[in-house]
PDB file of C-alpha atoms in Angstrom:
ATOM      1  CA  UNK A  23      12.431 -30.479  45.252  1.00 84.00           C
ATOM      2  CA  UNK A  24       8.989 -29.322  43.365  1.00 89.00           C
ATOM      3  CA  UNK A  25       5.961 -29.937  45.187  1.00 93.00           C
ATOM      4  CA  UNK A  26       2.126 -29.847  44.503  1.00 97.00           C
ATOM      5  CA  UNK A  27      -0.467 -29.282  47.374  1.00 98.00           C
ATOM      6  CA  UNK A  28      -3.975 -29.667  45.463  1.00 98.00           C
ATOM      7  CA  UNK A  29      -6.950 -28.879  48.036  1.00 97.00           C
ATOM      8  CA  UNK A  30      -9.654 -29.570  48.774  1.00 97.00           C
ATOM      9  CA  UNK A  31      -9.218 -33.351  48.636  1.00 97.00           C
ATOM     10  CA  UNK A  32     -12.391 -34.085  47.956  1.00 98.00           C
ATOM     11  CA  UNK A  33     -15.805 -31.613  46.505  1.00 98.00           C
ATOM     12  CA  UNK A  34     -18.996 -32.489  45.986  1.00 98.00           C
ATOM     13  CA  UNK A  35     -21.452 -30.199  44.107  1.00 97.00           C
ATOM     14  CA  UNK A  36     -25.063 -30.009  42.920  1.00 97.00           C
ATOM     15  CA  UNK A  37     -25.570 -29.562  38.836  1.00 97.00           C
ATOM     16  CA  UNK A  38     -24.903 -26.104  38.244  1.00 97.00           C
ATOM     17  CA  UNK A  39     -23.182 -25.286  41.403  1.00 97.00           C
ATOM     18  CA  UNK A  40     -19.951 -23.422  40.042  1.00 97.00           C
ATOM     19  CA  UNK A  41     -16.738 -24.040  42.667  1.00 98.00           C
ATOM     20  CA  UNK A  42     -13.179 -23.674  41.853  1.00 98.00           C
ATOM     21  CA  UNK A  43     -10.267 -26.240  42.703  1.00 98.00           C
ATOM     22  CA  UNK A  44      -6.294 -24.933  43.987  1.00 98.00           C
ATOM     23  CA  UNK A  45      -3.534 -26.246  43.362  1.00 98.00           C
ATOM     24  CA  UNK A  46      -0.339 -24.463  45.045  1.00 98.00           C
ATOM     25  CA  UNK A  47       3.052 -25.306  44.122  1.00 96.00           C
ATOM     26  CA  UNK A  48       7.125 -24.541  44.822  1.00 94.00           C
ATOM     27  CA  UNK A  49       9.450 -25.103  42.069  1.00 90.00           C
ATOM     28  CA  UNK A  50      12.686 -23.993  40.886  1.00 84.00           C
ATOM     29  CA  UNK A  51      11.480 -22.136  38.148  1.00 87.00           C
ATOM     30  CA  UNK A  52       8.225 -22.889  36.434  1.00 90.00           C
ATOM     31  CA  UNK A  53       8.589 -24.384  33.242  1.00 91.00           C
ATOM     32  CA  UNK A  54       4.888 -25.412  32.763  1.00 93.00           C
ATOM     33  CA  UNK A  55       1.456 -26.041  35.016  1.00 96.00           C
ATOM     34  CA  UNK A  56      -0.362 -28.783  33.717  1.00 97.00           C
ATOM     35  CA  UNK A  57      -3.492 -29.983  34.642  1.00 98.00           C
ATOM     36  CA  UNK A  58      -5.595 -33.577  34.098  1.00 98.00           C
ATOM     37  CA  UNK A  59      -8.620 -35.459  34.611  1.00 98.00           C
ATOM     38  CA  UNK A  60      -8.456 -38.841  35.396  1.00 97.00           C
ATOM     39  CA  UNK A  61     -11.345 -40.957  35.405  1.00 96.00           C
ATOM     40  CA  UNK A  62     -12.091 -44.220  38.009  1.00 93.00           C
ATOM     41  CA  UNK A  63     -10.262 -47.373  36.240  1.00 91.00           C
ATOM     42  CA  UNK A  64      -8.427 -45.184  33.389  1.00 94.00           C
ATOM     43  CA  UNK A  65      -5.744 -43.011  32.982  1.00 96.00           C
ATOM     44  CA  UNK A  66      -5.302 -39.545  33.217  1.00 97.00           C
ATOM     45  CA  UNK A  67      -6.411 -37.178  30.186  1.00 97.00           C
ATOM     46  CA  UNK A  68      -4.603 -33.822  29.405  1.00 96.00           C
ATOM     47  CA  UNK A  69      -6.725 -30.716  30.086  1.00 97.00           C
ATOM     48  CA  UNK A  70      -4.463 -28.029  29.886  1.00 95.00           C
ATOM     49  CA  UNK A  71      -1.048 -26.165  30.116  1.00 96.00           C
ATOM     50  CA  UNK A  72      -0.424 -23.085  31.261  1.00 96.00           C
ATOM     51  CA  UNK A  73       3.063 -21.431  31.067  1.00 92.00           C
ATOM     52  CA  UNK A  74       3.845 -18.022  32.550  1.00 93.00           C
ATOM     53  CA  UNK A  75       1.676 -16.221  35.785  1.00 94.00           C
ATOM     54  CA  UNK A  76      -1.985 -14.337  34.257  1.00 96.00           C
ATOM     55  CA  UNK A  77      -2.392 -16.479  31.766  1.00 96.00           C
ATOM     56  CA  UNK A  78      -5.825 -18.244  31.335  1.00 97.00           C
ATOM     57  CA  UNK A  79      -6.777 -20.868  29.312  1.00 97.00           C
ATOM     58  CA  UNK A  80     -10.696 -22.427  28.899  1.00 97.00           C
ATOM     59  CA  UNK A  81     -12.146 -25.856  27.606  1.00 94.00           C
ATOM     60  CA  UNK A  82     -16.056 -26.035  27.759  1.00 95.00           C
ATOM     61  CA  UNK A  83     -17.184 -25.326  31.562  1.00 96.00           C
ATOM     62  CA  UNK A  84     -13.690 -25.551  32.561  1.00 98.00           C
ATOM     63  CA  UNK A  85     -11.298 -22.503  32.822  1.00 98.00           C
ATOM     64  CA  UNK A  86      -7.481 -22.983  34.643  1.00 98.00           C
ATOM     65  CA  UNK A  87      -5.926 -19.995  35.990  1.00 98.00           C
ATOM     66  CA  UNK A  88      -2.370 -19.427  36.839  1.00 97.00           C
ATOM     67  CA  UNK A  89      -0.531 -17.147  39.020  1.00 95.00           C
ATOM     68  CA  UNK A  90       3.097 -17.156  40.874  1.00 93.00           C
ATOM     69  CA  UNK A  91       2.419 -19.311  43.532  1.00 95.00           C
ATOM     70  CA  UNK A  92      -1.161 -21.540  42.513  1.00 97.00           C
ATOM     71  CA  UNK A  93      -3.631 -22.590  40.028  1.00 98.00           C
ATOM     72  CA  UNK A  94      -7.057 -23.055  39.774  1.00 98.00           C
ATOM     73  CA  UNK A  95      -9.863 -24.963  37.910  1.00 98.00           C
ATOM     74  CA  UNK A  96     -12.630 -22.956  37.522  1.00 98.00           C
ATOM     75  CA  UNK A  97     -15.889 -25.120  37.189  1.00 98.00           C
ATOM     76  CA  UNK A  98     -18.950 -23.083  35.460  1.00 98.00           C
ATOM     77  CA  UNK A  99     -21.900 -24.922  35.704  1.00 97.00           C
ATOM     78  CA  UNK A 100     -20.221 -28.382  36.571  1.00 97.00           C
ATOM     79  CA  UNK A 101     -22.767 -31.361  34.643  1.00 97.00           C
ATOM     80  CA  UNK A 102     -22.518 -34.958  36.593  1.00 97.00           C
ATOM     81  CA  UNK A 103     -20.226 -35.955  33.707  1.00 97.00           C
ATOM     82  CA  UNK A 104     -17.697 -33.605  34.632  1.00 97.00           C
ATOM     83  CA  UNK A 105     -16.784 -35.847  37.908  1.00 98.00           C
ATOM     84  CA  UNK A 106     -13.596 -36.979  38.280  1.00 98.00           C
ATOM     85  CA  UNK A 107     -10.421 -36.722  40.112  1.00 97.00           C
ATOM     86  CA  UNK A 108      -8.423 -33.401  38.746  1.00 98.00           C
ATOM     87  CA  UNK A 109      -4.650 -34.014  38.818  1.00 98.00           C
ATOM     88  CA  UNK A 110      -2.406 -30.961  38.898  1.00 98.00           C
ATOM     89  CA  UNK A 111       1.497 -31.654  37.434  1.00 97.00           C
ATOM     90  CA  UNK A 112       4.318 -29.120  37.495  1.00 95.00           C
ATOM     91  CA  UNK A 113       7.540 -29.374  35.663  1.00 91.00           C
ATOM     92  CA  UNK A 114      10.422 -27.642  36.566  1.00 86.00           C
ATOM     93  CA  UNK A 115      13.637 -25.985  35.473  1.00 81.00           C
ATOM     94  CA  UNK A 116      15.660 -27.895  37.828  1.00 69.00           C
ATOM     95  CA  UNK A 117      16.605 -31.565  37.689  1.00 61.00           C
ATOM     96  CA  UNK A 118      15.287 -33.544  34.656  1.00 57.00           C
ATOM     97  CA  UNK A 119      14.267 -31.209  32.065  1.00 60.00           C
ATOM     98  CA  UNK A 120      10.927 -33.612  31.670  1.00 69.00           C
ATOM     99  CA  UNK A 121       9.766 -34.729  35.144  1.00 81.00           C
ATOM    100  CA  UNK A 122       6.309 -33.895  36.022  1.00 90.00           C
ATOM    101  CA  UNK A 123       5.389 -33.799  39.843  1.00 93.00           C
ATOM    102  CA  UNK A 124       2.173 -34.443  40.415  1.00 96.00           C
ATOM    103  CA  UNK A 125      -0.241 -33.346  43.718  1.00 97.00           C
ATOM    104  CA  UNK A 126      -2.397 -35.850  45.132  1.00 97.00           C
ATOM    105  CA  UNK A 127      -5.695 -34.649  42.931  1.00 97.00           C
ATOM    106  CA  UNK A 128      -8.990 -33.492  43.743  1.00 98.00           C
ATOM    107  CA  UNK A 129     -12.563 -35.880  43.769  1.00 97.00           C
ATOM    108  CA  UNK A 130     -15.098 -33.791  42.513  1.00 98.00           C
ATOM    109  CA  UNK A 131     -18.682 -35.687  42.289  1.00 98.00           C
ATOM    110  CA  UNK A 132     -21.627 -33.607  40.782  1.00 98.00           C
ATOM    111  CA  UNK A 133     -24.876 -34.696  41.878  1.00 97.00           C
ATOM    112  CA  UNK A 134     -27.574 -34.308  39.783  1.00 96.00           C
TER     113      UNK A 134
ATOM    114  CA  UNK B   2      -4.672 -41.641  16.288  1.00 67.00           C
ATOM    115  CA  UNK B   3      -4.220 -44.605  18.779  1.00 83.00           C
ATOM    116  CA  UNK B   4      -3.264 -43.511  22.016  1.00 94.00           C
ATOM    117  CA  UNK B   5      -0.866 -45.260  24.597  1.00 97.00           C
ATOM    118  CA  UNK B   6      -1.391 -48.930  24.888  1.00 97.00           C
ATOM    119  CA  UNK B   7      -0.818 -51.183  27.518  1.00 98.00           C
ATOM    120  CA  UNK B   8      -1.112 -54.811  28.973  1.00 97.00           C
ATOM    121  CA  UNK B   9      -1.758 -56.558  30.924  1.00 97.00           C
ATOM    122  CA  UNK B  10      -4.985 -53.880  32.591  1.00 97.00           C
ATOM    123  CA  UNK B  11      -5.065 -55.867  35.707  1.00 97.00           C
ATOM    124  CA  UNK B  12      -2.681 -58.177  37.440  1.00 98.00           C
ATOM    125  CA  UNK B  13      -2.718 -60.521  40.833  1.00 98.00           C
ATOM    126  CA  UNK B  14       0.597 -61.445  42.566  1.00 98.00           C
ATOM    127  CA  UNK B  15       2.060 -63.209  45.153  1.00 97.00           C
ATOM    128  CA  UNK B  16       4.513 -61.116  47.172  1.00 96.00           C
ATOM    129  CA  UNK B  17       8.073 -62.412  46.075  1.00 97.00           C
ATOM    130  CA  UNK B  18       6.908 -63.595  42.478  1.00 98.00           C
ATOM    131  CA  UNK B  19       7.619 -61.538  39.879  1.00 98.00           C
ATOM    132  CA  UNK B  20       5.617 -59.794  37.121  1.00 98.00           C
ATOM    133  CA  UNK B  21       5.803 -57.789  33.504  1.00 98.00           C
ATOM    134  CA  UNK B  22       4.510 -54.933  32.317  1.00 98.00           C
ATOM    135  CA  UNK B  23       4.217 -53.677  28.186  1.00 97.00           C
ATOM    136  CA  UNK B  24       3.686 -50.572  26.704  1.00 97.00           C
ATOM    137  CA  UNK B  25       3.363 -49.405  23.318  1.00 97.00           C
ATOM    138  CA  UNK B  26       3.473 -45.407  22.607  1.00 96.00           C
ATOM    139  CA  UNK B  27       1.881 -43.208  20.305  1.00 96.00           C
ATOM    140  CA  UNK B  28       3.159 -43.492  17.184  1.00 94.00           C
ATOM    141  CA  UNK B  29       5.886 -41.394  16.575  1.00 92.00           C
ATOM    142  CA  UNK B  30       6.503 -40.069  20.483  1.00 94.00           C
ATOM    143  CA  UNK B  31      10.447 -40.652  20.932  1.00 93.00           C
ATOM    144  CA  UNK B  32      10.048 -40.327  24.789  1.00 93.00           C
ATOM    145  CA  UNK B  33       8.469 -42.701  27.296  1.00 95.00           C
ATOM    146  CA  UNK B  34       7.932 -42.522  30.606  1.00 96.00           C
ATOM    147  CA  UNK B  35       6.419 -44.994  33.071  1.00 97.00           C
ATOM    148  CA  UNK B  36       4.749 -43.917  36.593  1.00 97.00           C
ATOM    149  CA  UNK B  37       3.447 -45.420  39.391  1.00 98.00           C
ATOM    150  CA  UNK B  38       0.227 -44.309  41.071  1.00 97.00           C
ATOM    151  CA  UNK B  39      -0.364 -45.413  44.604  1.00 97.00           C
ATOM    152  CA  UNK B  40      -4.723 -44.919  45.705  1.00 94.00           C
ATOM    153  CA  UNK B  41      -5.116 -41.934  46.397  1.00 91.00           C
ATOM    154  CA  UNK B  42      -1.948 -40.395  45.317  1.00 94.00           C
ATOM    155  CA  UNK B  43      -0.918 -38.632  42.130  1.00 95.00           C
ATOM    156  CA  UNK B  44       1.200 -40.380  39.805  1.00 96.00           C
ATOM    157  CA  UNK B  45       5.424 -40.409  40.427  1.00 95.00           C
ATOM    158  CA  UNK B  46       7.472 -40.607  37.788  1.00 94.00           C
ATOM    159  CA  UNK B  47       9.793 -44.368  37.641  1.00 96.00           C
ATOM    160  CA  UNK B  48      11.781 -43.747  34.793  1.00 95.00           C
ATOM    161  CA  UNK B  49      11.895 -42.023  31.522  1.00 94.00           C
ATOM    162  CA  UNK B  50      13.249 -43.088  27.932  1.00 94.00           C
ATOM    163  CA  UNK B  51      14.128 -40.586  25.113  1.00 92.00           C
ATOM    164  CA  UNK B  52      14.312 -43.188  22.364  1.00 90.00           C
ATOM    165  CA  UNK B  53      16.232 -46.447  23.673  1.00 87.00           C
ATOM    166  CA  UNK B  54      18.384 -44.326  26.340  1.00 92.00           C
ATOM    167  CA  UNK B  55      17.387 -43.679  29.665  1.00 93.00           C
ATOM    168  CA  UNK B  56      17.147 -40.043  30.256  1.00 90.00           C
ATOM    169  CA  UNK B  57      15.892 -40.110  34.442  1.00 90.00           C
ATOM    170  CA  UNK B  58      15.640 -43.253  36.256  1.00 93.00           C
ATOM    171  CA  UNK B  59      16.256 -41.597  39.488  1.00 91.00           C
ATOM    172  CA  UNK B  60      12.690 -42.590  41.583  1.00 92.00           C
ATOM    173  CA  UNK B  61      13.155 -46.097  40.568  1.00 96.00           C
ATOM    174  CA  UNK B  62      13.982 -48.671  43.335  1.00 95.00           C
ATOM    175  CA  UNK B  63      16.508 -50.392  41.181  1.00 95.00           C
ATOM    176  CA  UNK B  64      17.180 -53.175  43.655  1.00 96.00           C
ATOM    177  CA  UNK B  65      13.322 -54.999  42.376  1.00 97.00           C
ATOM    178  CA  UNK B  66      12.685 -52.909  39.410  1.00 98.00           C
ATOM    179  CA  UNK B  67      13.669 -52.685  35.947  1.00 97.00           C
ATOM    180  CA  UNK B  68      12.713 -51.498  32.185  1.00 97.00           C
ATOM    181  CA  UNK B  69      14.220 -51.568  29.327  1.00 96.00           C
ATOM    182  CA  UNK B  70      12.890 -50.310  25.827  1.00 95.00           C
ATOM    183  CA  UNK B  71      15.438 -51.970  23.166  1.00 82.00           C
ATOM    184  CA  UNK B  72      14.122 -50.646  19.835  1.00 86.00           C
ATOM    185  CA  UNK B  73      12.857 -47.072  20.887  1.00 84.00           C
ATOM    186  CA  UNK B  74       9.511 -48.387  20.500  1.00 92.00           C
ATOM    187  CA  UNK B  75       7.759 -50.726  22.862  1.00 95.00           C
ATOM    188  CA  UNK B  76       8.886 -50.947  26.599  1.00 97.00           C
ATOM    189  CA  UNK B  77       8.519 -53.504  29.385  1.00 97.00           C
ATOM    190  CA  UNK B  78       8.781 -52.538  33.166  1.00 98.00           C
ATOM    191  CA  UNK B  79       9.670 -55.779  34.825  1.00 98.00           C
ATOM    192  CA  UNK B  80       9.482 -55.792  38.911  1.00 98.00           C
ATOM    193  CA  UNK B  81      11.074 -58.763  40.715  1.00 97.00           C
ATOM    194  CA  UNK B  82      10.239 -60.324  43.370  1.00 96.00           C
ATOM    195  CA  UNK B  83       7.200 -58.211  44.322  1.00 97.00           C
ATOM    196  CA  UNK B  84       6.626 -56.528  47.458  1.00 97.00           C
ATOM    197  CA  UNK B  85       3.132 -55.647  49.215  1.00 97.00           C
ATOM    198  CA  UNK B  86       3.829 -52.008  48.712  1.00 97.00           C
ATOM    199  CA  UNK B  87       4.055 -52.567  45.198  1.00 97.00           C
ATOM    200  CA  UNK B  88       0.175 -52.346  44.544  1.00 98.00           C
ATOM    201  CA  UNK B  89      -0.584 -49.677  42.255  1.00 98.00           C
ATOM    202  CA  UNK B  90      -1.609 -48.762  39.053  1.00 98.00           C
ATOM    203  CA  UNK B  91       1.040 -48.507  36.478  1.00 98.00           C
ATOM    204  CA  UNK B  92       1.040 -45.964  34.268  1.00 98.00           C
ATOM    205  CA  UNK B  93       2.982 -45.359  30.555  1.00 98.00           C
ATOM    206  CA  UNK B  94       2.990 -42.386  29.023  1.00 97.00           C
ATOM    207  CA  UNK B  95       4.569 -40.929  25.677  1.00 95.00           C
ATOM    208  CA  UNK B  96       5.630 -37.546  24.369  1.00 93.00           C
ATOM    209  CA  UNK B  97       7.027 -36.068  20.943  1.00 91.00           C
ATOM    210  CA  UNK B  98      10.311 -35.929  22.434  1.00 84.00           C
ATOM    211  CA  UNK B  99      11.247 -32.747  20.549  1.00 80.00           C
ATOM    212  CA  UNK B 100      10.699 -29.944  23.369  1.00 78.00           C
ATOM    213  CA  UNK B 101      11.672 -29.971  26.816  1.00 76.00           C
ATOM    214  CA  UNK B 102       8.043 -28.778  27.698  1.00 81.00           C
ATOM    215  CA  UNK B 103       5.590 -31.237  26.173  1.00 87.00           C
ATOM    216  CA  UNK B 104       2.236 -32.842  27.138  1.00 91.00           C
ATOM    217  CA  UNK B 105       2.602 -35.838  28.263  1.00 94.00           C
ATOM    218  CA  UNK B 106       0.127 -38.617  26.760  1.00 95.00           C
ATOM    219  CA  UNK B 107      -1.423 -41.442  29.317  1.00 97.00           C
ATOM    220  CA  UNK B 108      -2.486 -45.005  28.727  1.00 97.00           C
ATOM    221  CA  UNK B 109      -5.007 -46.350  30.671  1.00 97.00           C
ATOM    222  CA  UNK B 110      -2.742 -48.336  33.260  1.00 97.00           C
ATOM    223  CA  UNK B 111      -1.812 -51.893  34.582  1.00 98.00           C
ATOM    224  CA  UNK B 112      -3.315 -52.233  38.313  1.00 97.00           C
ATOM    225  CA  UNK B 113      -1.273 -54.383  39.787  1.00 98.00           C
ATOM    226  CA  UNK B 114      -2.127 -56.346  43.359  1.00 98.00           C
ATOM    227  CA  UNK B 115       0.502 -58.194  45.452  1.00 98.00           C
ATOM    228  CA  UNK B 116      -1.299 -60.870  48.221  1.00 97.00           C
TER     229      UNK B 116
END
């Protein structure tokens, strides 16, 4: 069965304050590493895919990293409006060719 | 391009009553999916459509739950009788439907609360 560990849980940072979130996975051969933002009361909004391990892919202040075993969101400069819960997804090569298992997220809050 | 829609946003419930949810894809996305997220978890996938067949219906409890999406369009996830650990926020989402590996598209979810 895939599964997503996303850590830390929760981050708070001051405007500015660059951090990067992990999330760590096991699946039966990685079809794709997606990541989201999802916003209080709304639901989640596609940031990026990644597909094979070293590949890098960058959005604004954002910049997702992928490797064998984990992914991270790189934060540059994080801005209050970039808080939000980050939701990693894998899919799989086992099982149903679409499902996406999610982790639990990470709460990032930027202070101002 | 509109994105997902779906109604009701919020719903209140009596446990045992029974309730209805609609969605209405992006234009042109063959495959649906609905998910529930519990607070403070991430999203789990109920079922999936590809058109008006089920393709994965494997996480949903099928002894309250049900969906059905007749003209490959629309679809209605119908849950009966509720249950207390039924509150969550529903969530549809659509795809192309033309690649296994696709993004998925979300609408903005039907938080649902059974008393």
């Amino acid at each position: 069965e895939d599964q997503v560990t996303q850590s830390p849980e929760a981050l708070r940072l001051q405007e500015g304050e660059s951090s990067s979130l992990n999330c760590s996975y096991t699946v039966s051969g990685l079809r794709g590493l997606f990541w989201y933002r999802q916003d209080p009361g709304k639901g989640p909004e596609f940031l990026f895919t990644l597909y094979s391990a070293g590949e890098e892919k960058e959005k604004e202040r954002l910049k997702a990293t992928l490797t064998k075993k984990e992914s991270f969101l790189h934060i540059t400069a994080p801005k209050p409006e970039d808080s939000a819960t980050y939701l990693c997804a894998v899919q799989g090569r086992g099982g149903s060719n679409y499902k996406l298992t999610f982790g639990k997220g990470t709460l990032l809050t930027v202070n101002p | 391009e509109a994105g997902v829609a779906q109604s009701p946003r919020y719903k209140i419930i009596e446990k045992r009553q029974s309730v209805a949810f609609w969605c209405n894809p992006i234009s042109g996305h063959a495959t649906l999916y609905w998910y529930q997220q519990i607070l403070g978890q991430g999203p789990k996938l109920l079922i999936q459509f590809q058109n008006n067949g089920v393709v994965d219906d494997s996480q949903l409890p099928k002894d309250r739950f049900s969906a059905e999406r007749l003209k490959g369009v629309d679809s209605t996830l119908k849950i009966q009788p509720a249950k207390l650990e039924d509150s969550a926020v529903y969530l549809c989402a659509s795809s192309l439907g033309q690649k296994v590996l696709e993004t998925q598209y979300f609408g903005p979810g039907t938080r649902l609360l059974v008393l």
